[in-house]
Amino acid sequence: MNALVFIFDYSFDNEPTFSTPFMDFQQPIPKLFYLFDSGTPFKQCQVCNRDLITYDKPYIIEKAIRRYPKFGTEDVVFEYAICMDCAEKQRQQMSTESMFRMEEYWTDRFNPAEHLQHSESVPLEYLMDRCALTGERRSQMEEYQIAALCQGSSLVPGQPPYLVGGMAMEQIMELMSNETMDQWNRFRDDFLGPSPEISDLLKGRPVLI
C-alpha cells in the first residue's frame, strides 16, 4: 500500500445512532471505517491478503489521523485491516515486559462496561469524540487513532469502536521496550509503506493491535 495521506473531512451526519445495545445484534461497519480513498469497505488483510468478508473470525480496522485545526482539516496518516490470526502473531512479537506494561496500562484506564454503556444509545460521534483511555476530547488532540473489531460486514456485538488520543499514545510509547518499538517500526515499514514525508511522524508510533 502506498502512503496514506489524504485530507480527512468526514461527516458523522449519515451515521446511524446505536439505539440498541451493541451486545444484542450486529451493527453494520460505519463508513468512518471504510477505505478513505475509495469509500468502500476493507476486503483484505493488510498482512496476508486473506478475504475478510468470508473470514470466520473477527478482524481489526485501525486508522491514524492527524488534525490541523487552523485549516479545519485532518489527514489520514495510515489505515489498514488485519485478520485476527495476523494480529495475534504481531502481539506475540512484543516483548514480555512491554506486553505486561501495556495490559496494566489499559486495565487501569479502560472500563469496557462503561464504554459499552455509553455506546448503547448515543451516535458514533460520541464514541469518536473522546479518548477511551484519558477522556481527552478530540478537539484538543493533534493526532489520534481509531479502531473497530469487525466480522464480515458488521461490528462485533458487544465491542464498540474506540478512539485513543495522542496523549495516551505518548504514554504507551514510554512504556515500551526498544525491542517492541523496533517491532512496531518493522510492521510499519513492511505493511504500511509510509512515504518519506510522514516517516518521521509514524516512527515509533504504536499500533492498536
PDB file of C-alpha atoms in Angstrom:
ATOM      1  CA  MET A   1       0.000   0.000   0.000  1.00  0.00           C
ATOM      2  CA  ASN A   2       1.244   3.448  -0.858  1.00  0.00           C
ATOM      3  CA  ALA A   3       1.449   6.209   1.709  1.00  0.00           C
ATOM      4  CA  LEU A   4      -1.969   7.138   3.005  1.00  0.00           C
ATOM      5  CA  VAL A   5      -2.001  10.902   3.470  1.00  0.00           C
ATOM      6  CA  PHE A   6      -5.362  12.316   2.491  1.00  0.00           C
ATOM      7  CA  ILE A   7      -7.448  15.275   3.582  1.00  0.00           C
ATOM      8  CA  PHE A   8      -9.826  13.809   6.128  1.00  0.00           C
ATOM      9  CA  ASP A   9     -13.120  15.717   6.180  1.00  0.00           C
ATOM     10  CA  TYR A  10     -15.502  13.044   7.406  1.00  0.00           C
ATOM     11  CA  SER A  11     -19.037  13.916   8.486  1.00  0.00           C
ATOM     12  CA  PHE A  12     -20.943  11.882  11.048  1.00  0.00           C
ATOM     13  CA  ASP A  13     -24.295  13.171   9.780  1.00  0.00           C
ATOM     14  CA  ASN A  14     -25.180   9.991   7.913  1.00  0.00           C
ATOM     15  CA  GLU A  15     -24.040   7.559  10.581  1.00  0.00           C
ATOM     16  CA  PRO A  16     -26.697   5.597  12.474  1.00  0.00           C
ATOM     17  CA  THR A  17     -27.458   6.195  16.126  1.00  0.00           C
ATOM     18  CA  PHE A  18     -26.749   2.995  18.042  1.00  0.00           C
ATOM     19  CA  SER A  19     -30.078   2.956  19.877  1.00  0.00           C
ATOM     20  CA  THR A  20     -29.867  -0.759  20.652  1.00  0.00           C
ATOM     21  CA  PRO A  21     -27.106  -2.238  22.843  1.00  0.00           C
ATOM     22  CA  PHE A  22     -24.092  -3.453  20.895  1.00  0.00           C
ATOM     23  CA  MET A  23     -24.309  -6.857  22.537  1.00  0.00           C
ATOM     24  CA  ASP A  24     -27.814  -7.503  21.157  1.00  0.00           C
ATOM     25  CA  PHE A  25     -27.140  -7.737  17.440  1.00  0.00           C
ATOM     26  CA  GLN A  26     -24.609  -6.940  14.753  1.00  0.00           C
ATOM     27  CA  GLN A  27     -24.329  -3.343  13.575  1.00  0.00           C
ATOM     28  CA  PRO A  28     -23.011  -2.565  10.067  1.00  0.00           C
ATOM     29  CA  ILE A  29     -19.475  -1.226   9.934  1.00  0.00           C
ATOM     30  CA  PRO A  30     -19.678   2.613  10.000  1.00  0.00           C
ATOM     31  CA  LYS A  31     -18.424   4.354   6.873  1.00  0.00           C
ATOM     32  CA  LEU A  32     -15.813   6.061   9.035  1.00  0.00           C
ATOM     33  CA  PHE A  33     -14.021   2.703   8.990  1.00  0.00           C
ATOM     34  CA  TYR A  34     -14.152   2.316   5.207  1.00  0.00           C
ATOM     35  CA  LEU A  35     -11.137   2.889   2.969  1.00  0.00           C
ATOM     36  CA  PHE A  36     -10.742   6.630   2.638  1.00  0.00           C
ATOM     37  CA  ASP A  37      -9.653   6.800  -0.995  1.00  0.00           C
ATOM     38  CA  SER A  38     -12.419   4.585  -2.394  1.00  0.00           C
ATOM     39  CA  GLY A  39     -15.125   4.899   0.254  1.00  0.00           C
ATOM     40  CA  THR A  40     -15.557   1.121   0.197  1.00  0.00           C
ATOM     41  CA  PRO A  41     -15.165  -1.495   2.954  1.00  0.00           C
ATOM     42  CA  PHE A  42     -11.839  -3.158   3.648  1.00  0.00           C
ATOM     43  CA  LYS A  43     -11.827  -6.555   1.967  1.00  0.00           C
ATOM     44  CA  GLN A  44      -8.350  -7.970   2.589  1.00  0.00           C
ATOM     45  CA  CYS A  45      -5.951  -8.379   5.484  1.00  0.00           C
ATOM     46  CA  GLN A  46      -3.045  -5.983   5.046  1.00  0.00           C
ATOM     47  CA  VAL A  47      -0.563  -8.692   6.072  1.00  0.00           C
ATOM     48  CA  CYS A  48      -1.709 -11.970   4.482  1.00  0.00           C
ATOM     49  CA  ASN A  49      -4.300 -10.714   1.931  1.00  0.00           C
ATOM     50  CA  ARG A  50      -6.944 -13.018   3.393  1.00  0.00           C
ATOM     51  CA  ASP A  51     -10.516 -12.277   2.300  1.00  0.00           C
ATOM     52  CA  LEU A  52     -12.014 -10.599   5.371  1.00  0.00           C
ATOM     53  CA  ILE A  53     -15.640 -10.810   4.253  1.00  0.00           C
ATOM     54  CA  THR A  54     -15.597 -14.617   4.265  1.00  0.00           C
ATOM     55  CA  TYR A  55     -13.131 -14.899   7.167  1.00  0.00           C
ATOM     56  CA  ASP A  56     -14.723 -16.873  10.021  1.00  0.00           C
ATOM     57  CA  LYS A  57     -13.048 -14.835  12.776  1.00  0.00           C
ATOM     58  CA  PRO A  58     -13.075 -11.162  13.790  1.00  0.00           C
ATOM     59  CA  TYR A  59     -10.631  -8.701  12.255  1.00  0.00           C
ATOM     60  CA  ILE A  60      -9.417  -5.241  13.267  1.00  0.00           C
ATOM     61  CA  ILE A  61      -9.634  -1.970  11.360  1.00  0.00           C
ATOM     62  CA  GLU A  62      -7.347   0.825  12.512  1.00  0.00           C
ATOM     63  CA  LYS A  63      -6.760   4.367  11.302  1.00  0.00           C
ATOM     64  CA  ALA A  64      -4.297   7.022  12.465  1.00  0.00           C
ATOM     65  CA  ILE A  65      -5.342  10.616  11.912  1.00  0.00           C
ATOM     66  CA  ARG A  66      -3.549  13.931  12.331  1.00  0.00           C
ATOM     67  CA  ARG A  67      -5.553  17.111  12.907  1.00  0.00           C
ATOM     68  CA  TYR A  68      -4.877  20.584  11.513  1.00  0.00           C
ATOM     69  CA  PRO A  69      -7.360  22.782  13.459  1.00  0.00           C
ATOM     70  CA  LYS A  70      -6.207  26.046  11.872  1.00  0.00           C
ATOM     71  CA  PHE A  71      -7.179  24.712   8.459  1.00  0.00           C
ATOM     72  CA  GLY A  72     -10.219  22.747   9.611  1.00  0.00           C
ATOM     73  CA  THR A  73      -8.855  19.532   8.128  1.00  0.00           C
ATOM     74  CA  GLU A  74      -7.437  16.191   9.171  1.00  0.00           C
ATOM     75  CA  ASP A  75      -5.026  13.817   7.396  1.00  0.00           C
ATOM     76  CA  VAL A  76      -5.397  10.054   7.356  1.00  0.00           C
ATOM     77  CA  VAL A  77      -1.805   9.070   8.107  1.00  0.00           C
ATOM     78  CA  PHE A  78      -2.424   5.353   7.691  1.00  0.00           C
ATOM     79  CA  GLU A  79      -5.294   2.874   7.603  1.00  0.00           C
ATOM     80  CA  TYR A  80      -5.390  -0.890   7.440  1.00  0.00           C
ATOM     81  CA  ALA A  81      -7.339  -4.015   8.318  1.00  0.00           C
ATOM     82  CA  ILE A  82      -5.709  -7.080   9.836  1.00  0.00           C
ATOM     83  CA  CYS A  83      -7.152 -10.540  10.457  1.00  0.00           C
ATOM     84  CA  MET A  84      -7.104 -11.942  13.974  1.00  0.00           C
ATOM     85  CA  ASP A  85      -4.516 -14.582  13.093  1.00  0.00           C
ATOM     86  CA  CYS A  86      -2.024 -11.979  11.866  1.00  0.00           C
ATOM     87  CA  ALA A  87      -2.848  -9.633  14.755  1.00  0.00           C
ATOM     88  CA  GLU A  88      -2.060 -12.389  17.230  1.00  0.00           C
ATOM     89  CA  LYS A  89       1.262 -13.062  15.519  1.00  0.00           C
ATOM     90  CA  GLN A  90       2.124  -9.378  15.860  1.00  0.00           C
ATOM     91  CA  ARG A  91       1.239  -9.421  19.559  1.00  0.00           C
ATOM     92  CA  GLN A  92       3.435 -12.459  20.126  1.00  0.00           C
ATOM     93  CA  GLN A  93       6.407 -10.489  18.815  1.00  0.00           C
ATOM     94  CA  MET A  94       6.069  -7.955  21.631  1.00  0.00           C
ATOM     95  CA  SER A  95       8.495  -8.357  24.494  1.00  0.00           C
ATOM     96  CA  THR A  96       7.087  -9.828  27.711  1.00  0.00           C
ATOM     97  CA  GLU A  97       7.921  -6.599  29.508  1.00  0.00           C
ATOM     98  CA  SER A  98       6.023  -4.472  27.001  1.00  0.00           C
ATOM     99  CA  MET A  99       3.025  -6.795  26.993  1.00  0.00           C
ATOM    100  CA  PHE A 100       2.764  -6.658  30.786  1.00  0.00           C
ATOM    101  CA  ARG A 101       3.076  -2.857  30.881  1.00  0.00           C
ATOM    102  CA  MET A 102       0.548  -2.368  28.089  1.00  0.00           C
ATOM    103  CA  GLU A 103      -2.029  -4.669  29.699  1.00  0.00           C
ATOM    104  CA  GLU A 104      -1.546  -2.916  33.036  1.00  0.00           C
ATOM    105  CA  TYR A 105      -1.968   0.500  31.409  1.00  0.00           C
ATOM    106  CA  TRP A 106      -5.191  -0.483  29.638  1.00  0.00           C
ATOM    107  CA  THR A 107      -6.617  -2.242  32.703  1.00  0.00           C
ATOM    108  CA  ASP A 108      -6.040   0.836  34.853  1.00  0.00           C
ATOM    109  CA  ARG A 109      -7.653   3.266  32.403  1.00  0.00           C
ATOM    110  CA  PHE A 110     -10.155   1.499  30.169  1.00  0.00           C
ATOM    111  CA  ASN A 111     -13.532   0.399  31.531  1.00  0.00           C
ATOM    112  CA  PRO A 112     -15.166  -1.858  28.900  1.00  0.00           C
ATOM    113  CA  ALA A 113     -18.518  -1.928  30.715  1.00  0.00           C
ATOM    114  CA  GLU A 114     -18.677   1.873  30.894  1.00  0.00           C
ATOM    115  CA  HIS A 115     -17.622   2.205  27.258  1.00  0.00           C
ATOM    116  CA  LEU A 116     -20.320  -0.267  26.223  1.00  0.00           C
ATOM    117  CA  GLN A 117     -22.927   1.513  28.332  1.00  0.00           C
ATOM    118  CA  HIS A 118     -22.140   4.827  26.640  1.00  0.00           C
ATOM    119  CA  SER A 119     -22.461   3.220  23.225  1.00  0.00           C
ATOM    120  CA  GLU A 120     -25.944   1.832  23.795  1.00  0.00           C
ATOM    121  CA  SER A 121     -27.914   4.962  22.927  1.00  0.00           C
ATOM    122  CA  VAL A 122     -25.533   7.539  21.506  1.00  0.00           C
ATOM    123  CA  PRO A 123     -24.315   8.392  17.999  1.00  0.00           C
ATOM    124  CA  LEU A 124     -20.971   7.143  16.771  1.00  0.00           C
ATOM    125  CA  GLU A 125     -19.830  10.756  17.062  1.00  0.00           C
ATOM    126  CA  TYR A 126     -19.867  10.460  20.863  1.00  0.00           C
ATOM    127  CA  LEU A 127     -17.507   7.473  20.870  1.00  0.00           C
ATOM    128  CA  MET A 128     -15.227   9.161  18.355  1.00  0.00           C
ATOM    129  CA  ASP A 129     -15.148  12.469  20.246  1.00  0.00           C
ATOM    130  CA  ARG A 130     -13.032  11.463  23.255  1.00  0.00           C
ATOM    131  CA  CYS A 131     -10.129   9.209  24.144  1.00  0.00           C
ATOM    132  CA  ALA A 132     -11.276   5.926  25.691  1.00  0.00           C
ATOM    133  CA  LEU A 133      -8.230   5.966  27.991  1.00  0.00           C
ATOM    134  CA  THR A 134      -7.832   9.576  29.138  1.00  0.00           C
ATOM    135  CA  GLY A 135     -11.176  11.218  28.342  1.00  0.00           C
ATOM    136  CA  GLU A 136      -9.361  13.877  26.313  1.00  0.00           C
ATOM    137  CA  ARG A 137     -11.668  15.485  23.742  1.00  0.00           C
ATOM    138  CA  ARG A 138     -10.868  15.074  20.063  1.00  0.00           C
ATOM    139  CA  SER A 139     -10.939  18.853  19.595  1.00  0.00           C
ATOM    140  CA  GLN A 140      -7.922  19.089  21.920  1.00  0.00           C
ATOM    141  CA  MET A 141      -5.859  16.486  20.073  1.00  0.00           C
ATOM    142  CA  GLU A 142      -3.236  16.921  17.385  1.00  0.00           C
ATOM    143  CA  GLU A 143      -3.441  13.258  16.450  1.00  0.00           C
ATOM    144  CA  TYR A 144      -5.410  10.180  17.361  1.00  0.00           C
ATOM    145  CA  GLN A 145      -6.090   6.604  16.330  1.00  0.00           C
ATOM    146  CA  ILE A 146      -9.402   4.791  15.990  1.00  0.00           C
ATOM    147  CA  ALA A 147     -10.079   1.069  15.913  1.00  0.00           C
ATOM    148  CA  ALA A 148     -13.016  -1.266  15.390  1.00  0.00           C
ATOM    149  CA  LEU A 149     -13.417  -5.014  15.838  1.00  0.00           C
ATOM    150  CA  CYS A 150     -15.382  -6.414  12.915  1.00  0.00           C
ATOM    151  CA  GLN A 151     -16.565  -9.677  11.414  1.00  0.00           C
ATOM    152  CA  GLY A 152     -17.771  -9.906   7.852  1.00  0.00           C
ATOM    153  CA  SER A 153     -19.523  -6.624   7.109  1.00  0.00           C
ATOM    154  CA  SER A 154     -20.534  -5.922  10.723  1.00  0.00           C
ATOM    155  CA  LEU A 155     -19.103  -4.744  14.015  1.00  0.00           C
ATOM    156  CA  VAL A 156     -18.666  -7.495  16.577  1.00  0.00           C
ATOM    157  CA  PRO A 157     -21.577  -7.280  19.072  1.00  0.00           C
ATOM    158  CA  GLY A 158     -20.519  -6.002  22.470  1.00  0.00           C
ATOM    159  CA  GLN A 159     -17.336  -4.415  21.066  1.00  0.00           C
ATOM    160  CA  PRO A 160     -17.959  -0.733  20.217  1.00  0.00           C
ATOM    161  CA  PRO A 161     -15.322   1.203  18.245  1.00  0.00           C
ATOM    162  CA  TYR A 162     -12.972   3.356  20.284  1.00  0.00           C
ATOM    163  CA  LEU A 163     -10.567   6.267  19.934  1.00  0.00           C
ATOM    164  CA  VAL A 164      -7.132   6.647  21.527  1.00  0.00           C
ATOM    165  CA  GLY A 165      -5.690  10.159  21.625  1.00  0.00           C
ATOM    166  CA  GLY A 166      -2.151  11.369  21.146  1.00  0.00           C
ATOM    167  CA  MET A 167      -1.630  11.874  24.877  1.00  0.00           C
ATOM    168  CA  ALA A 168      -2.403   8.214  25.570  1.00  0.00           C
ATOM    169  CA  MET A 169      -0.260   7.085  22.640  1.00  0.00           C
ATOM    170  CA  GLU A 170       2.696   9.026  24.038  1.00  0.00           C
ATOM    171  CA  GLN A 171       2.184   7.404  27.432  1.00  0.00           C
ATOM    172  CA  ILE A 172       2.041   3.954  25.848  1.00  0.00           C
ATOM    173  CA  MET A 173       5.240   4.609  23.899  1.00  0.00           C
ATOM    174  CA  GLU A 174       7.068   5.446  27.118  1.00  0.00           C
ATOM    175  CA  LEU A 175       6.183   2.001  28.482  1.00  0.00           C
ATOM    176  CA  MET A 176       7.510   0.047  25.528  1.00  0.00           C
ATOM    177  CA  SER A 177      10.875  -1.682  25.332  1.00  0.00           C
ATOM    178  CA  ASN A 178      13.283  -0.933  22.493  1.00  0.00           C
ATOM    179  CA  GLU A 179      12.590  -4.419  21.165  1.00  0.00           C
ATOM    180  CA  THR A 180       8.879  -3.718  20.871  1.00  0.00           C
ATOM    181  CA  MET A 181       9.449  -0.288  19.346  1.00  0.00           C
ATOM    182  CA  ASP A 182      11.630  -1.898  16.688  1.00  0.00           C
ATOM    183  CA  GLN A 183       8.907  -4.459  16.015  1.00  0.00           C
ATOM    184  CA  TRP A 184       6.304  -1.711  15.559  1.00  0.00           C
ATOM    185  CA  ASN A 185       8.605   0.117  13.152  1.00  0.00           C
ATOM    186  CA  ARG A 186       9.147  -3.068  11.138  1.00  0.00           C
ATOM    187  CA  PHE A 187       5.394  -3.581  10.897  1.00  0.00           C
ATOM    188  CA  ARG A 188       5.021  -0.001   9.692  1.00  0.00           C
ATOM    189  CA  ASP A 189       7.773  -0.337   7.097  1.00  0.00           C
ATOM    190  CA  ASP A 190       6.665  -3.766   5.863  1.00  0.00           C
ATOM    191  CA  PHE A 191       2.910  -3.269   5.652  1.00  0.00           C
ATOM    192  CA  LEU A 192       2.026   0.432   5.754  1.00  0.00           C
ATOM    193  CA  GLY A 193       4.725   1.698   3.400  1.00  0.00           C
ATOM    194  CA  PRO A 194       4.943   5.322   4.570  1.00  0.00           C
ATOM    195  CA  SER A 195       6.280   7.957   2.225  1.00  0.00           C
ATOM    196  CA  PRO A 196       9.380   9.904   3.353  1.00  0.00           C
ATOM    197  CA  GLU A 197       7.342  12.967   4.334  1.00  0.00           C
ATOM    198  CA  ILE A 198       5.401  11.059   7.004  1.00  0.00           C
ATOM    199  CA  SER A 199       8.075   8.542   8.021  1.00  0.00           C
ATOM    200  CA  ASP A 200       9.190  10.661  10.977  1.00  0.00           C
ATOM    201  CA  LEU A 201       5.603  11.110  12.114  1.00  0.00           C
ATOM    202  CA  LEU A 202       4.998   7.350  12.164  1.00  0.00           C
ATOM    203  CA  LYS A 203       8.344   6.320  13.613  1.00  0.00           C
ATOM    204  CA  GLY A 204       7.804   4.627  16.959  1.00  0.00           C
ATOM    205  CA  ARG A 205       4.054   5.186  16.885  1.00  0.00           C
ATOM    206  CA  PRO A 206       2.293   2.145  18.354  1.00  0.00           C
ATOM    207  CA  VAL A 207      -0.456   0.324  16.515  1.00  0.00           C
ATOM    208  CA  LEU A 208      -3.537  -0.672  18.470  1.00  0.00           C
ATOM    209  CA  ILE A 209      -3.496  -4.357  17.539  1.00  0.00           C
TER     210      ILE A 209
END
